[in-house]
Coordinates of C-alpha atoms and ligand atoms in Angstrom, one line a residue:
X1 CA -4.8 60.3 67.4
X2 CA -1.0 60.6 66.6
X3 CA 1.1 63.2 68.1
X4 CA 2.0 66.1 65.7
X5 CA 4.3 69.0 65.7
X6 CA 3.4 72.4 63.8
X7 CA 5.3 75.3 63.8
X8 CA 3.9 78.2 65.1
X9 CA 4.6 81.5 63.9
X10 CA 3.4 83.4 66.9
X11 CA 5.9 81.9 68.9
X12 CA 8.5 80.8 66.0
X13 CA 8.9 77.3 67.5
X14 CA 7.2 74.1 66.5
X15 CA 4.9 72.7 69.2
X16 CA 3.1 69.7 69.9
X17 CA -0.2 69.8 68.2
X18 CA -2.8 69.9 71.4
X19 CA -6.7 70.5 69.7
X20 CA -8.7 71.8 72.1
X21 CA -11.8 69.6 71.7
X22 CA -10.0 66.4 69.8
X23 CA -10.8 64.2 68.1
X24 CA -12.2 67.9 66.2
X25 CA -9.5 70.0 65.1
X26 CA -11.0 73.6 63.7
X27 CA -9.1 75.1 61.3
X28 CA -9.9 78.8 59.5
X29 CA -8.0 79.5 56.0
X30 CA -8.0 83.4 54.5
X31 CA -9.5 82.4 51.2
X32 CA -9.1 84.0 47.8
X33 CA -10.3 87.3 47.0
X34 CA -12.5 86.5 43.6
X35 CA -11.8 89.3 41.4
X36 CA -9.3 87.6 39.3
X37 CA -8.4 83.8 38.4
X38 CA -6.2 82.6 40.8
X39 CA -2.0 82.2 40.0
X40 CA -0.3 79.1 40.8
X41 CA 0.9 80.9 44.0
X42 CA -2.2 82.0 45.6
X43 CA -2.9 77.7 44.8
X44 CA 0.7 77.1 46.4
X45 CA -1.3 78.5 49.4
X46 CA -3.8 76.2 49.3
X47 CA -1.9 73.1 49.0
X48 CA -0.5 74.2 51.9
X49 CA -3.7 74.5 53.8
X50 CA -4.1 70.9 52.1
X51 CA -1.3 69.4 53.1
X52 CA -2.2 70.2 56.3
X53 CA -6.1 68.9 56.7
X54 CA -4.7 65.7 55.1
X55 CA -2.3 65.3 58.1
X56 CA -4.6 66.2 60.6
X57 CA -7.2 63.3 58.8
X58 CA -4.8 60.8 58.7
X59 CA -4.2 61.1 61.6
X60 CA -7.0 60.1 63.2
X61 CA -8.8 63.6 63.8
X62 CA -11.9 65.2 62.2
X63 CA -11.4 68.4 61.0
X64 CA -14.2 71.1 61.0
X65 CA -12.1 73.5 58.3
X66 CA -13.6 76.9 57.6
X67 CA -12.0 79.0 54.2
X68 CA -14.0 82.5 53.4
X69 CA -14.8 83.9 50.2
X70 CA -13.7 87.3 49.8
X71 CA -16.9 89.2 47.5
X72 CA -15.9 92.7 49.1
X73 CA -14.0 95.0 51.6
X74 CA -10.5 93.9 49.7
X75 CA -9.3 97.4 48.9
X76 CA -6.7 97.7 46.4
X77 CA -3.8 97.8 49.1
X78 CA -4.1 96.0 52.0
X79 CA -4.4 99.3 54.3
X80 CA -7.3 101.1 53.3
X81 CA -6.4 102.8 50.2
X82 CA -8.2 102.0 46.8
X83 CA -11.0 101.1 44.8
X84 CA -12.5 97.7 46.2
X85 CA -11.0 95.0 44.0
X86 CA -14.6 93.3 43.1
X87 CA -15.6 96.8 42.1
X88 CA -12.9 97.5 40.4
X89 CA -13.1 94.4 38.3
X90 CA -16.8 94.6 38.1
X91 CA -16.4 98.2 36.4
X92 CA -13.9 96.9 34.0
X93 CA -15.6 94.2 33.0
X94 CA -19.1 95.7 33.1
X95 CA -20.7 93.0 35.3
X96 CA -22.0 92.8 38.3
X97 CA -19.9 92.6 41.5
X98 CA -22.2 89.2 42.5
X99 CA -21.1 88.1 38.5
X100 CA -17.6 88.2 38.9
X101 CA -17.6 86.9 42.5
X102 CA -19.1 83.9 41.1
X103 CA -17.4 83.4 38.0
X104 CA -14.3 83.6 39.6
X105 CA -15.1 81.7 42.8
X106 CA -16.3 78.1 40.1
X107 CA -13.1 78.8 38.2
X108 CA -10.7 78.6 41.5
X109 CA -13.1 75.4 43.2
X110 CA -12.3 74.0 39.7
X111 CA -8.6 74.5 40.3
X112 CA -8.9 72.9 43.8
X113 CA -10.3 69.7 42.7
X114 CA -7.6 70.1 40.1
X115 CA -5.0 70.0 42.3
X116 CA -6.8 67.3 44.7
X117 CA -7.2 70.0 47.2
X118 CA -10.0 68.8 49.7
X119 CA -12.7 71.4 50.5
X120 CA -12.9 72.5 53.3
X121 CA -16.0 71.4 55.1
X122 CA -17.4 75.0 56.0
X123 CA -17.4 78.2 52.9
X124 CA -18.3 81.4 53.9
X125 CA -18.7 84.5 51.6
X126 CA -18.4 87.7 53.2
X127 CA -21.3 88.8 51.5
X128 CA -23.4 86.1 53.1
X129 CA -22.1 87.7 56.8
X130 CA -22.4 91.6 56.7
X131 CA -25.1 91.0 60.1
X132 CA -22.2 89.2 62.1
X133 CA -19.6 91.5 60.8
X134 CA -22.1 94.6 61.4
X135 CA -22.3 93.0 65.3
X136 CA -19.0 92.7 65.6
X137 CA -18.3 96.1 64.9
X138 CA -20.5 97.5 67.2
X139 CA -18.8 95.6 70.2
X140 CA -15.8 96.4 69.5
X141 CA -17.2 100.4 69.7
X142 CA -18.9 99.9 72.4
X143 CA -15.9 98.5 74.2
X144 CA -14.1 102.0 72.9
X145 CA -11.7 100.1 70.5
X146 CA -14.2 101.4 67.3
X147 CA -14.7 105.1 66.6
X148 CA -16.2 106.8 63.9
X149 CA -14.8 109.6 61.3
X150 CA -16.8 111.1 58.1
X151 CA -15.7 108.0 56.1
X152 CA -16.0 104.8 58.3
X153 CA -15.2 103.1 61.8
X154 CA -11.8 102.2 62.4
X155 CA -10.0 100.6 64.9
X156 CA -7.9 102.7 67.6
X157 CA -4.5 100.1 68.1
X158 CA -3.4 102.1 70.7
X159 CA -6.1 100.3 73.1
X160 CA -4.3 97.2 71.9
X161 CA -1.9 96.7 73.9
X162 CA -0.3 93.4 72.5
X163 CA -0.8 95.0 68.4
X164 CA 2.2 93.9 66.7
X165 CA 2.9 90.8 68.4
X166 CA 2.7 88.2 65.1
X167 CA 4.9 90.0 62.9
X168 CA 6.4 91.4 65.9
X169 CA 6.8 94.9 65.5
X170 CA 5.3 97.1 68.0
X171 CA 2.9 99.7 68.0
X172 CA 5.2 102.2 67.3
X173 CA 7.2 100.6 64.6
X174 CA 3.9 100.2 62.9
X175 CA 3.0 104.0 63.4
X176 CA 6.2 104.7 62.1
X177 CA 5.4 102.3 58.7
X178 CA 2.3 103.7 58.2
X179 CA 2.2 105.7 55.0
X180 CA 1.4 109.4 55.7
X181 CA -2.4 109.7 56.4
X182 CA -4.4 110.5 53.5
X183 CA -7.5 110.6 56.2
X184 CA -6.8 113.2 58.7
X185 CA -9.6 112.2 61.6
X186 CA -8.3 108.9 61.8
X187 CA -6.2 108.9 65.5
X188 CA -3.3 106.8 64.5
X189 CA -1.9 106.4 61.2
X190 CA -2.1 102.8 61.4
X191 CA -5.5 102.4 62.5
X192 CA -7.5 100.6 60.1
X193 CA -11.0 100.3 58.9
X194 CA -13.8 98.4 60.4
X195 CA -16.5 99.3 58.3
X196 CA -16.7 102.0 55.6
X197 CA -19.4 104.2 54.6
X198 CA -20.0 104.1 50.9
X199 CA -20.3 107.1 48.7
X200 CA -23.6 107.8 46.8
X201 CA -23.0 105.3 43.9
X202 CA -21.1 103.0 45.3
X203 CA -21.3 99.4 44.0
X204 CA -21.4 97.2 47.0
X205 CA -23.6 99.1 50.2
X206 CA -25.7 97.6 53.5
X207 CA -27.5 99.1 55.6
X208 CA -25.8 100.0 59.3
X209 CA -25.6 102.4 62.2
X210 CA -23.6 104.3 60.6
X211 CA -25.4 104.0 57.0
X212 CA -25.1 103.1 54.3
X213 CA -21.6 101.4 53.7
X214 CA -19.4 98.3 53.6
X215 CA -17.5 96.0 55.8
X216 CA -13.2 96.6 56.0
X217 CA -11.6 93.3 54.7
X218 CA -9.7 92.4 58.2
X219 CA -13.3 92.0 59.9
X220 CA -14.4 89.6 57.5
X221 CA -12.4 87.0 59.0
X222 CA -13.1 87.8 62.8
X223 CA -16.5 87.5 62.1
X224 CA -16.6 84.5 60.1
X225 CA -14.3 82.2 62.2
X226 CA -16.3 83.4 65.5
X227 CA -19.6 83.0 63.9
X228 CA -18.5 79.6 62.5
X229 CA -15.9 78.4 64.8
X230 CA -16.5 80.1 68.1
X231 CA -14.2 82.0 70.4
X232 CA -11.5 79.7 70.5
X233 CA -10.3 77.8 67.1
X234 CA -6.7 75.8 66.8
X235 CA -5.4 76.6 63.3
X236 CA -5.8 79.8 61.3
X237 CA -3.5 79.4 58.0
X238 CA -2.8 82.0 55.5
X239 CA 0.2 83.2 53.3
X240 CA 2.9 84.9 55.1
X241 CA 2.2 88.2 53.1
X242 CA -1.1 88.3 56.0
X243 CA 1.4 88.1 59.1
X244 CA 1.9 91.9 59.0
X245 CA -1.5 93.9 58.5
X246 CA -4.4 91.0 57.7
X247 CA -3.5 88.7 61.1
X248 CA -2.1 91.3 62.9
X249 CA -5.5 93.2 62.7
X250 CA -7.8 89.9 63.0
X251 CA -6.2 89.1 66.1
X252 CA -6.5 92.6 67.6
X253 CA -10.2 92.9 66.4
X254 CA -11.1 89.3 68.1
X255 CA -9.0 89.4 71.0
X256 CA -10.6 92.9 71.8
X257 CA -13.9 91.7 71.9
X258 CA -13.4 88.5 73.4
X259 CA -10.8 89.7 75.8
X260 CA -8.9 86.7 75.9
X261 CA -7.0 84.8 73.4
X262 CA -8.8 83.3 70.1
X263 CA -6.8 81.8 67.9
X264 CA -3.6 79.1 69.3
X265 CA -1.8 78.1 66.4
X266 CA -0.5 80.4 63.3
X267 CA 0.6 78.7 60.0
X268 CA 1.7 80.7 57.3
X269 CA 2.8 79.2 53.7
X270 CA 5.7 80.7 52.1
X271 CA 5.5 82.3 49.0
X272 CA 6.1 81.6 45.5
X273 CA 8.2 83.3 43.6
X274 CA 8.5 82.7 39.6
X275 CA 11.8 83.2 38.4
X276 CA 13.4 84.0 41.0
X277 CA 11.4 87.4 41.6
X278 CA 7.6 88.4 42.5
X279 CA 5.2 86.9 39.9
X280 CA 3.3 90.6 38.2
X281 CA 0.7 91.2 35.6
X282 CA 3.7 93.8 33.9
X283 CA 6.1 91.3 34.1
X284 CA 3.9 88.5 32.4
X285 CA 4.5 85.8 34.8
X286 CA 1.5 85.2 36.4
X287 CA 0.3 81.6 35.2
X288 CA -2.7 80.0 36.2
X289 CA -3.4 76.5 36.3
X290 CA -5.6 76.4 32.9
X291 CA -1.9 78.3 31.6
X292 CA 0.2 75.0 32.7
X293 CA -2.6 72.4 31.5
X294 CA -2.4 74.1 27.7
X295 CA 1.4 73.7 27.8
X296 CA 0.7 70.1 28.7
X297 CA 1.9 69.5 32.4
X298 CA -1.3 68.0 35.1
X299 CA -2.3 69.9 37.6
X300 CA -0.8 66.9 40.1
X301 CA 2.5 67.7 38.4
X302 CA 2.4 71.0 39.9
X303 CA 0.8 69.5 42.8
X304 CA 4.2 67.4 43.5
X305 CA 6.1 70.2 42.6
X306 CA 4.7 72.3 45.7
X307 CA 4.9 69.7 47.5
X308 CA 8.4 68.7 47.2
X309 CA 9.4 72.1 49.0
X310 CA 9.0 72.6 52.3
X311 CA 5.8 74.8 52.9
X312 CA 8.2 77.7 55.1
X313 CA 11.0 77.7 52.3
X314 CA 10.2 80.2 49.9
X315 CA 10.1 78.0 46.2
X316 CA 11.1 79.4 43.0
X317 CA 8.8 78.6 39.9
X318 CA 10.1 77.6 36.5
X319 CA 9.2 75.7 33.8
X320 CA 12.4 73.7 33.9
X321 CA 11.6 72.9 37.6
X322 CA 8.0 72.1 37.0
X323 CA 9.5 69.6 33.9
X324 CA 11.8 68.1 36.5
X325 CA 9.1 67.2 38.7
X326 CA 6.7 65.9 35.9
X327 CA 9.2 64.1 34.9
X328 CA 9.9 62.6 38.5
X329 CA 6.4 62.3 39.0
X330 CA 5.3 60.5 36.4
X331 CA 7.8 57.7 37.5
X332 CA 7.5 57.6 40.5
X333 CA 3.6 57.0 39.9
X334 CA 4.5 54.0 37.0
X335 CA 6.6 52.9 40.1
X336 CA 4.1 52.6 42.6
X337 CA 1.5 51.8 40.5
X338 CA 2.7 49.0 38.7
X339 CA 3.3 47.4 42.3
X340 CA -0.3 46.7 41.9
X341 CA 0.2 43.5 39.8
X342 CA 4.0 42.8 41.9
X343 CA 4.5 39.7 44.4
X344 CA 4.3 40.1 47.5
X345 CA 7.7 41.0 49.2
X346 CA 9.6 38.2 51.3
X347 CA 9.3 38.6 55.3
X348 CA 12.9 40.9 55.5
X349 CA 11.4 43.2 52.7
X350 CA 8.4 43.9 53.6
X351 CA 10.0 45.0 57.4
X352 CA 11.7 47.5 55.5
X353 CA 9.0 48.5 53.5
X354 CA 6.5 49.3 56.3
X355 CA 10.0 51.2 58.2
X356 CA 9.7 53.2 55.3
X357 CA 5.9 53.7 55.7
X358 CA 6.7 54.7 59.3
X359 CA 9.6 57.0 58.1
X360 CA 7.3 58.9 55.4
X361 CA 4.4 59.1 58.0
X362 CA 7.1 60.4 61.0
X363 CA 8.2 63.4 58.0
X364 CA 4.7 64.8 57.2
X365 CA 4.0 64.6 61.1
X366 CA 7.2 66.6 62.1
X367 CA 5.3 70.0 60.1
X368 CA 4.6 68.9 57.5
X369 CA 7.7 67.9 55.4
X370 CA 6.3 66.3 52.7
X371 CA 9.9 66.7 51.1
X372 CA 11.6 64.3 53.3
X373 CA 8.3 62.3 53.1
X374 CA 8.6 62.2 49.4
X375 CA 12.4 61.4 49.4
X376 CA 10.7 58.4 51.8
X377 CA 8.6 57.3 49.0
X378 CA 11.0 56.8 46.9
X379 CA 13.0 54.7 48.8
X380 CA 9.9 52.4 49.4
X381 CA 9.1 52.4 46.0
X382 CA 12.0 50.8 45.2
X383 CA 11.8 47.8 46.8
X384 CA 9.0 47.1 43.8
X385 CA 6.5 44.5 45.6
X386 CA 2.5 44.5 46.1
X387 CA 3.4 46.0 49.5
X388 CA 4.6 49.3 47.9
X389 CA 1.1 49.8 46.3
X390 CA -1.1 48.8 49.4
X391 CA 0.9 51.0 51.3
X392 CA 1.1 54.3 48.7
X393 CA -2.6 53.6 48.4
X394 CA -3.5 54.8 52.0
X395 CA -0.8 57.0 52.3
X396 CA -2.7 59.0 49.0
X397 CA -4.7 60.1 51.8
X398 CA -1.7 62.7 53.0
X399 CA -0.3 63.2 49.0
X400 CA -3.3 63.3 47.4
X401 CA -1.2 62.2 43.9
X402 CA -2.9 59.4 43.0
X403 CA 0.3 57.9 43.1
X404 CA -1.1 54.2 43.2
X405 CA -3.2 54.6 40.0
X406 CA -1.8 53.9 36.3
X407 CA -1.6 57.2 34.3
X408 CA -2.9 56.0 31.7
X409 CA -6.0 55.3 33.2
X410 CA -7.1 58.8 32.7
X411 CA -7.2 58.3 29.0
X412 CA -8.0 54.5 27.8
X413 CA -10.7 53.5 30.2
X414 CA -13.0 55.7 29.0
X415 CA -15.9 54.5 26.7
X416 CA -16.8 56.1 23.5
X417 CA -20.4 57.2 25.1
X418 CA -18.6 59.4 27.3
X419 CA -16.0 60.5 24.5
X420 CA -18.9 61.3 22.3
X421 CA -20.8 63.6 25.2
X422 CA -17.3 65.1 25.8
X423 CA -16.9 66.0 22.2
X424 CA -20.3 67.4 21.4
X425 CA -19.8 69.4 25.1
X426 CA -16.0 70.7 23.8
X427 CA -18.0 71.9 20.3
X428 CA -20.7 73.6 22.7
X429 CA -18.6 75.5 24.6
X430 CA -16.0 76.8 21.5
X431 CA -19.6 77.7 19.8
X432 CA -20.1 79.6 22.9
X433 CA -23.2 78.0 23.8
X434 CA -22.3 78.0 27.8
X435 CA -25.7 76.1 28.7
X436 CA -25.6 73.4 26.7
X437 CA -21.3 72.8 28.3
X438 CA -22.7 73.5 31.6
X439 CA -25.6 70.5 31.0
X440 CA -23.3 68.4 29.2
X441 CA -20.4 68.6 32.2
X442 CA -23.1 67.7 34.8
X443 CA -24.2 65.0 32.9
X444 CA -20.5 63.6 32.4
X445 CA -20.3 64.6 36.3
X446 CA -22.6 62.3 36.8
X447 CA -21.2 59.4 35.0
X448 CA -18.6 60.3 37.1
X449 CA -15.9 61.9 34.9
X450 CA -14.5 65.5 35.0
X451 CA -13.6 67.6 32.4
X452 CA -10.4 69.7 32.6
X453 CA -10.7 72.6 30.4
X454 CA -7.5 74.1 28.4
X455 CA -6.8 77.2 26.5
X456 CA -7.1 74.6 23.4
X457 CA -8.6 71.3 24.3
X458 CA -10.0 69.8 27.2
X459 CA -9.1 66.4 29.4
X460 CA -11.4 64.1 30.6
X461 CA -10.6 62.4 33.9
X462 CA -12.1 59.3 35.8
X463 CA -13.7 60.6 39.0
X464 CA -12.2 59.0 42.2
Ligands
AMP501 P1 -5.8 86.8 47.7 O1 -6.7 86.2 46.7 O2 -5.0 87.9 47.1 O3 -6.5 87.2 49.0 O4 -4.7 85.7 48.1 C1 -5.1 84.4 48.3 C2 -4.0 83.7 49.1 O5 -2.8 83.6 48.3 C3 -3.5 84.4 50.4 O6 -3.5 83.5 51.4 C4 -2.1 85.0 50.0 O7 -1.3 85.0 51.2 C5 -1.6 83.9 49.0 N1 -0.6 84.4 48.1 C6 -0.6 85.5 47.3 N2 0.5 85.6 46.5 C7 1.2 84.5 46.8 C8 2.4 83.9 46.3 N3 3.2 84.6 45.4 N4 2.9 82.7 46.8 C9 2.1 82.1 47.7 N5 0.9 82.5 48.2 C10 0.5 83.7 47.8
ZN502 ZN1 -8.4 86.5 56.4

């Protein structure tokens, strides 16, 4: 196993990577909340988390990766104001919550294979997990950090002495920044909700001591990564918008009841911004990945464009960005992949080419800079021999770009059978007919081809 730093935002320094139980290295990721299609920043997100289970692989450990489904408990704001976002969306769209959890939750696994993001090797929807979360709950009340009020149990931070130390604002900075109570018996301001007890018609309700209600969104995650990972895990990722409520509460809830530390490492991805500002419904610039495929870039386009800014630096979508790095994509992959068929470099060359192999590898292993480790590429690719390619080839393990494979490939290697099935499925699914394009797919699946669905068309892609 190679030695790694990471940076860690509870201390703000990168550390040498130490797993507790190597060669396993467990790692728990916030996952979406599936009450909308996921925009190309939540996804920046999870290239991130990518980029990182990659490194770890490569690097000789195995990972045991958990990433939650978020079904309920997400209230509208991340205190504990609002409608619940899945009931919310399920009232709009007059489905059922368990409808648009799952609609939503194929469309963003179809964005992850997309974008070559490897799945994690545990998913856990909250809704699967109310028991655990129910359990957990009543711990932390019996251990006096719950109590109850007419609408739910919250979570007293005062008994936490060490609340605040991620984003690292204490207690009373965050009683302070807590909006004025709209509930009254809570103790704090900024005490937040464990479970909630659902009115008469609400959507989503279990059964608990304290009736009938549903579980708060921060106690998801506690309950999940203990229930999956145990007391003690290495890596929990997340975007950095979670430093200030979401972790800050998961690591009061689970340090209460395990009354020691949980969780040793903290990793947060950056966010994206599009055009230079926060991407909003009002402003039109939330794009999802199906948006970027109908104006003709790959999803591995956008998957070198995350990757060739550091995953801490905040990075600015536009489309003249996202051409640049098609553009330098798609060369650098007719590079590396013509190597293929290129002689093998004299004895000089191919020193320099494997230094270069040892440079790229050093980047990603110093946190993750895939942007130095990409400038790294580059260089190697240059020196154009059947070296470059064996070498890119294994190191697609970290990028995940299929650098090494001819771009055409997607498109002239297919057979006409498999054109024809991929026709009569494209005609089955603008007629509607959603049974027939689900059979059709899974047959094409298993002739081992994908189909990316646009706004307008579709592209079919040779399986790796
Ligand atoms: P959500 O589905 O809202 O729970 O968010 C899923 C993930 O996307 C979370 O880890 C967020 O931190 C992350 N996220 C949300 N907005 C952005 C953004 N603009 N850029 C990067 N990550 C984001
Ligand atoms: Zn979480």
């Amino acid at each position: 196993m190679e030695n790694l730093k990471l940076y860690n935002t509870l201390t703000r320094k990168k550390e040498w990577f130490s797993p507790l139980d190597p060669p396993i290295v467990t790692t728990y990721s916030c996952g979406p909340t599936v009450y909308n299609y996921a925009h190309i920043g939540n996804l920046r997100t999870y290239v991130f988390m990518d980029e990182l289970r990659r490194t770890l692989k490569y690097a000789g450990y195995t990972t045991r990766s958990v990433m939650n489904i978020t079904d309920v408990g997400h209230l509208m704001s991340d205190g504990d104001d609002g409608e619940d976002k899945m009931a919310s969306a399920a009232k709009k769209q007059n489905k059922k919550p368990e409808e648009i959890a799952e609609f939503y939750s194929s469309v963003f696994f179809k964005d992850l294979e997309r974008l070559h993001i490897l799945l994690p090797e545990i998913i856990a929807k909250a809704t699967d997990n109310i028991t655990e979360m129910i359990d957990f709950v009543k711990v932390l009340c019996d251990k006096g950090y719950g109590y109850e009020t007419d609408d739910g149990i919250y979570f007293d931070i005062s008994k936490f002495s060490e609340y605040g130390k991620l984003s690292r604002c204490n207690i009373e900075d965050a009683l302070a920044g807590a909006r004025v109570a709209v509930n009254t018996q809570k103790r704090h301001p900024a005490d937040f909700a464990l479970w909630k007890k659902a009115e008469k018609n609400h959507i989503m309700q279990w059964q608990s001591p304290w009736g009938m209600g549903y579980p708060g969104w921060h106690i998801e995650c506690s309950a999940m990564s203990k229930k999956f990972l145990g007391d003690r895990f290495d890596i929990h990722t997340g975007g950095v918008d979670h430093i200030p409520i979401h972790h800050e509460n998961e690591i009061a809830q689970s340090e209460a009841l395990e009354e020691h530390k949980v969780v040793n490492l903290w990793m947060h991805g950056e966010f994206m911004l599009v055009d230079g500002g926060k991407m909003s419904k009002s402003l039109g610039n939330v794009y999802t990945i199906d948006d970027l495929i109908a104006k003709g870039y790959s999803p591995l386009a956008f998957r070198y464009f995350c990757l060739n800014t550091h995953y801490r630096n905040k990075l600015n979508f536009t489309f003249d960005g996202l051409d640049g790095a098609a553009t330098a994509y798609n060369r650098l992959r007719g590079m590396i992949s013509a190597c293929k068929s290129a002689q093998k470099a004299d004895a000089d060359t191919a020193q320099k080419v494997h230094a270069q192999k040892a440079a790229i590898v050093a980047a990603v292993y110093d946190d993750l800079n895939f942007p130095l480790a990409l400038g790294e590429l580059w260089t190697m690719a240059k020196y154009a021999c059947r070296e470059v390619y064996d070498i890119a080839a294994d190191l697609d393990r970290i990028f995940g770009l299929d650098l090494h494979l001819p771009i055409e490939q997607a498109s002239t290697d297919i057979p006409a059978k498999i054109k024809a099935l991929a026709e009569k499925r494209f005609a089955a699914r603008k007629a509607k007919d959603w049974a027939t394009s689900d059979a059709l797919r899974s047959e094409l699946d298993a002739l081992g081809y994908t189909v990316l669905d646009g706004k307008d068309g579709y592209e079919l892609r040779i399986k790796n």
